[in-house]
């Protein structure tokens, strides 16, 4: 057997064995999955996941030709346009509860301004086109965000809300295009993200680490023999489901169908794509870009039980942006906007209202200077 063949076999077997052993064996896994589906209750999704109708659907072509899927909700003449950037292995549907909760006057709270919301799938995710392995950098993701803004929001005030990798892309764009943020972006929401190299705690550090020989073998196999990993992945569904719940959520009352939805989103992303984006996500460094956000209404949101981007990562950003508001969601994990949507929406709303005021003040200042 070749070296690659041995790596493929070891990685495939080890992925299933470690998943089963770490989570207590097949029988225990199935019992745990059933328990979560039967006993947990949470926020009513209002509509089935991925079933929310968009007012407008179209495509945006990135600089390198990748076609990005974009959906919009809300009036085109809204007071503010909010662009949502989702995280690694997800798609725009991860913003399900924000799409519902921030709609309407006062951004969903009653009287006040109305928003147009723009949701797009990151390259190689969801319904967007596949990027080649040489175009999966944080700069590429920032360029996609810029392309969406240029097409969807060529003028008027903007707020950007980014989760995890989407937050990293937002900060990267701020560093690359400080002019855009100075002139057009009037509010920023960074949810469960990091500005510096990732250092995962506990199980995340063990499983998702470029220093872990098994992890290197799995990612190498993913690039060379993706079908091997995909077969193991599909054959260990209970283990994968429980790992998704463990890394994505923290609260006991997370409903099973919400975990199902997150699991389905992640499982729909090819293993090669997951591997392609590891260097960009794990080696992120956007600290030098943070000054571009200093004068913009900004809210930093993180769950205090986040196992992927722990609270210390948000605290780092907060230290660099003393005027930003940091909101810690009790007992929430990495997918705080899905796990604790009411708290997250309540944290986003003041920033969005401040963005409208910030935009109005900027317009008045420009007119006074004429």
XYZ file of C-alpha atoms in Angstrom, residues 2-370:
369
model
C 1.259 3.499 -0.846
C 1.961 6.137 1.804
C -1.168 8.020 0.734
C -3.174 4.819 0.925
C -2.014 4.186 4.485
C -2.827 7.780 5.474
C -6.266 7.464 3.915
C -6.977 4.230 5.744
C -5.665 5.430 9.089
C -7.437 8.780 8.838
C -10.729 7.210 7.829
C -10.683 4.581 10.551
C -9.391 6.970 13.205
C -12.034 9.565 12.445
C -14.821 7.083 13.137
C -13.131 5.376 16.076
C -12.183 8.596 17.847
C -15.647 10.037 17.275
C -17.272 6.958 18.780
C -14.827 6.564 21.654
C -14.837 10.240 22.600
C -18.605 10.339 22.711
C -19.261 7.084 24.519
C -19.907 4.469 21.836
C -22.628 3.941 19.258
C -25.416 2.934 21.652
C -24.755 5.830 24.010
C -24.595 8.226 21.050
C -28.006 7.124 19.778
C -29.520 7.463 23.223
C -28.071 10.950 23.588
C -29.365 12.024 20.165
C -32.856 10.722 21.005
C -32.776 12.476 24.390
C -31.944 15.836 22.825
C -34.732 15.473 20.288
C -37.325 14.463 22.882
C -36.574 16.718 25.852
C -35.136 19.966 24.559
C -37.169 23.079 23.838
C -36.026 26.425 22.472
C -36.932 29.425 20.371
C -39.778 28.735 17.928
C -38.264 29.072 14.443
C -41.488 30.680 13.214
C -40.999 29.174 9.770
C -39.183 25.992 8.723
C -35.437 26.507 8.410
C -34.350 27.420 4.879
C -37.976 28.179 3.975
C -38.027 31.955 4.494
C -38.996 33.697 1.277
C -36.715 36.399 -0.070
C -37.957 39.562 -1.728
C -35.124 39.423 -4.266
C -32.659 36.691 -5.284
C -29.687 37.231 -7.582
C -26.009 36.479 -8.137
C -22.879 38.575 -7.679
C -19.668 37.701 -9.507
C -16.513 37.963 -7.414
C -13.261 39.368 -8.769
C -11.976 35.893 -9.680
C -15.238 34.816 -11.300
C -16.802 32.863 -8.417
C -20.576 33.314 -8.477
C -22.046 34.294 -5.099
C -25.662 33.574 -4.179
C -27.444 36.606 -2.675
C -30.911 37.053 -1.157
C -32.578 40.224 0.093
C -35.467 40.982 2.400
C -36.968 44.399 3.069
C -37.668 47.534 1.038
C -35.011 48.796 -1.367
C -35.497 52.337 -0.012
C -34.909 51.302 3.597
C -33.194 53.579 6.095
C -30.287 51.145 6.447
C -29.006 48.126 4.553
C -27.581 45.326 6.709
C -25.202 42.864 5.062
C -24.822 39.527 6.844
C -21.661 37.409 6.457
C -21.921 33.845 7.805
C -19.215 31.589 9.194
C -17.108 28.634 8.084
C -19.068 25.520 6.973
C -22.391 27.382 7.188
C -24.601 29.302 4.759
C -26.820 32.358 4.923
C -29.574 30.310 6.567
C -27.568 30.513 9.787
C -29.124 33.985 10.149
C -32.673 32.537 10.225
C -33.647 34.189 13.517
C -32.108 37.542 12.601
C -33.955 37.533 9.296
C -37.167 37.189 11.300
C -36.340 39.192 14.413
C -34.809 42.290 12.792
C -37.510 42.736 10.152
C -40.040 45.538 10.439
C -40.002 49.061 11.907
C -37.486 49.798 14.633
C -35.616 46.769 13.293
C -38.281 44.494 14.631
C -39.057 46.219 17.924
C -41.874 48.559 16.871
C -41.815 52.118 15.549
C -38.679 53.456 13.910
C -36.418 52.922 10.916
C -36.708 49.960 8.575
C -33.868 47.828 7.249
C -33.127 46.057 4.016
C -31.258 42.834 4.832
C -28.778 41.245 2.416
C -27.679 37.653 2.954
C -25.075 35.894 0.835
C -23.399 32.501 0.819
C -19.629 32.612 1.160
C -17.606 31.189 -1.727
C -17.693 27.377 -1.817
C -20.564 27.388 0.693
C -24.316 27.016 0.238
C -25.495 27.963 -3.228
C -22.413 29.967 -4.154
C -19.857 28.702 -6.630
C -16.785 26.692 -5.745
C -13.462 28.511 -5.452
C -10.193 26.812 -6.306
C -7.755 26.066 -3.502
C -5.625 29.107 -4.356
C -8.502 31.527 -3.748
C -9.695 30.671 -0.240
C -7.836 33.338 1.726
C -9.299 35.874 4.102
C -8.546 38.530 1.474
C -10.673 36.579 -1.019
C -13.552 36.482 1.468
C -13.167 40.206 2.124
C -13.205 40.802 -1.623
C -16.471 38.858 -1.885
C -18.021 41.023 0.817
C -16.876 44.126 -1.069
C -18.357 42.746 -4.305
C -21.706 42.074 -2.639
C -21.756 45.602 -1.225
C -20.810 47.148 -4.593
C -23.637 45.298 -6.364
C -26.342 45.174 -3.712
C -25.691 48.500 -1.986
C -23.975 50.868 -4.424
C -25.025 53.822 -2.293
C -26.616 54.593 1.050
C -25.683 53.660 4.618
C -24.570 50.126 5.464
C -24.160 47.988 8.560
C -22.252 44.710 8.410
C -22.840 41.784 10.746
C -20.365 38.922 10.597
C -20.260 35.634 12.468
C -16.998 33.748 13.022
C -15.293 33.568 9.589
C -17.729 36.241 8.392
C -16.549 38.515 11.187
C -12.948 37.850 10.189
C -13.781 38.772 6.599
C -15.450 41.970 7.826
C -12.368 43.018 9.802
C -10.110 42.093 6.880
C -12.166 44.285 4.555
C -11.909 47.146 7.055
C -8.129 46.889 6.804
C -8.126 46.661 3.016
C -10.782 49.327 2.425
C -10.719 51.850 5.296
C -12.244 54.360 2.871
C -15.370 52.205 2.524
C -15.756 51.998 6.282
C -15.122 55.711 6.739
C -17.665 56.742 4.101
C -20.325 54.033 3.852
C -20.246 51.608 6.792
C -22.025 53.084 9.822
C -22.401 50.010 12.027
C -20.625 46.717 12.628
C -21.668 43.603 14.559
C -19.030 40.958 15.245
C -20.497 37.719 16.576
C -18.362 34.885 17.970
C -15.232 35.765 16.029
C -11.511 36.377 16.408
C -8.989 38.914 15.145
C -5.884 36.825 15.822
C -4.677 33.280 15.339
C -7.156 30.772 16.706
C -6.302 28.833 19.865
C -9.198 26.529 20.580
C -9.811 25.219 24.095
C -10.400 21.641 25.189
C -11.768 19.250 22.578
C -11.513 21.895 19.853
C -7.758 22.284 20.432
C -7.296 18.513 20.301
C -9.373 17.799 17.208
C -8.886 20.925 15.120
C -5.190 21.693 15.312
C -2.541 21.814 12.616
C -0.194 20.409 15.259
C -2.295 17.240 15.611
C -0.832 14.461 13.377
C -4.274 12.869 13.006
C -5.790 16.180 11.978
C -3.018 16.709 9.418
C -3.601 13.208 8.096
C -7.354 13.798 7.817
C -6.947 17.120 6.005
C -4.291 15.663 3.711
C -6.596 12.753 2.948
C -9.464 15.173 2.344
C -7.433 16.866 -0.336
C -6.250 13.638 -1.977
C -9.032 11.165 -1.177
C -12.170 13.148 -0.266
C -14.495 10.179 -0.791
C -12.737 8.257 1.982
C -13.478 10.949 4.555
C -16.992 11.536 3.219
C -17.817 7.836 3.644
C -16.543 7.887 7.219
C -18.373 11.121 7.866
C -21.699 9.746 6.635
C -21.155 6.465 8.461
C -20.681 8.146 11.853
C -23.749 10.358 11.843
C -24.576 10.140 15.565
C -20.991 10.928 16.551
C -20.884 13.843 14.123
C -24.282 15.103 15.342
C -23.159 15.075 18.973
C -19.878 16.768 18.082
C -21.835 19.438 16.197
C -24.000 20.010 19.249
C -20.985 20.106 21.571
C -18.982 22.597 19.501
C -21.935 24.679 18.296
C -24.196 24.973 21.320
C -24.019 24.986 25.110
C -27.495 25.364 26.623
C -29.390 22.284 27.719
C -32.618 23.368 26.050
C -31.314 23.538 22.486
C -33.952 21.729 20.397
C -32.900 18.718 18.416
C -34.239 20.118 15.161
C -31.995 23.172 15.536
C -28.983 20.885 15.938
C -30.277 18.925 12.940
C -30.287 22.116 10.897
C -26.753 23.089 11.902
C -25.588 19.531 11.283
C -27.194 19.554 7.840
C -25.518 22.856 6.937
C -22.096 21.579 7.966
C -22.597 18.174 6.352
C -23.548 19.803 3.052
C -20.100 21.390 2.759
C -17.663 19.039 0.979
C -14.786 17.894 3.137
C -12.291 19.378 0.656
C -13.868 22.796 1.166
C -13.641 22.489 4.938
C -9.959 21.615 4.564
C -9.344 24.427 2.054
C -10.413 27.114 4.510
C -8.509 25.831 7.557
C -5.380 27.983 7.001
C -7.426 31.168 6.503
C -9.528 30.603 9.618
C -6.897 29.183 11.940
C -4.185 31.710 11.020
C -6.335 34.832 10.895
C -4.611 38.095 11.771
C -6.761 41.207 11.434
C -5.518 43.093 14.495
C -4.027 45.872 12.360
C -7.435 46.445 10.742
C -9.291 47.215 13.970
C -8.509 50.973 14.045
C -10.724 51.312 10.952
C -13.695 50.457 13.214
C -12.776 52.860 16.017
C -15.308 55.571 15.131
C -18.100 53.296 13.912
C -20.890 52.026 16.210
C -19.766 48.470 16.904
C -21.116 45.654 19.039
C -19.121 42.558 19.965
C -21.222 39.516 20.869
C -19.962 36.246 22.290
C -21.315 33.344 24.298
C -19.441 32.691 27.509
C -19.393 28.976 26.668
C -18.052 29.392 23.118
C -15.680 26.487 22.461
C -14.604 27.623 18.995
C -13.858 31.333 19.449
C -13.688 31.684 23.228
C -14.556 34.889 25.033
C -10.884 35.884 25.278
C -10.888 36.440 21.505
C -13.691 38.964 21.779
C -12.014 40.590 24.782
C -8.939 41.159 22.610
C -11.056 43.010 20.054
C -12.792 44.984 22.819
C -9.435 46.163 24.167
C -8.557 47.507 20.726
C -11.989 49.138 20.340
C -12.758 50.756 23.709
C -15.844 52.510 22.325
C -17.399 49.247 21.153
C -20.013 47.542 23.279
C -19.229 43.978 24.301
C -22.216 41.761 25.064
C -21.659 38.365 26.682
C -24.519 35.897 26.224
C -24.759 33.624 29.299
C -24.457 29.883 28.677
C -24.337 30.309 24.893
C -21.918 28.567 22.556
C -20.400 29.415 19.198
C -23.751 29.533 17.372
C -25.133 32.197 19.704
C -27.321 33.807 17.033
C -29.154 30.485 16.652
C -28.991 29.314 20.256
C -29.923 32.636 21.885
C -31.549 34.640 19.075
C -33.576 36.982 21.284
C -30.508 38.041 23.284
C -28.403 38.418 20.140
C -31.064 40.443 18.328
C -31.509 42.637 21.397
C -27.748 43.253 21.359
C -27.661 44.036 17.639
C -30.644 46.386 17.601
C -29.062 49.334 19.517
C -26.022 49.192 17.223
C -28.260 49.272 14.155
C -30.266 52.206 15.476
C -27.003 53.984 16.285
C -25.850 53.280 12.729
C -28.842 55.192 11.356
C -27.996 58.145 13.591
C -24.317 57.908 12.657
C -25.204 57.973 8.964
C -27.493 60.982 9.440
C -24.771 62.858 11.330
C -22.233 62.077 8.597
C -24.636 63.339 5.920
C -25.275 66.538 7.867
C -21.546 67.096 8.323
C -20.877 66.662 4.594
C -23.672 69.087 3.695
C -22.402 71.645 6.194
C -18.923 71.434 4.683
C -20.131 72.326 1.198
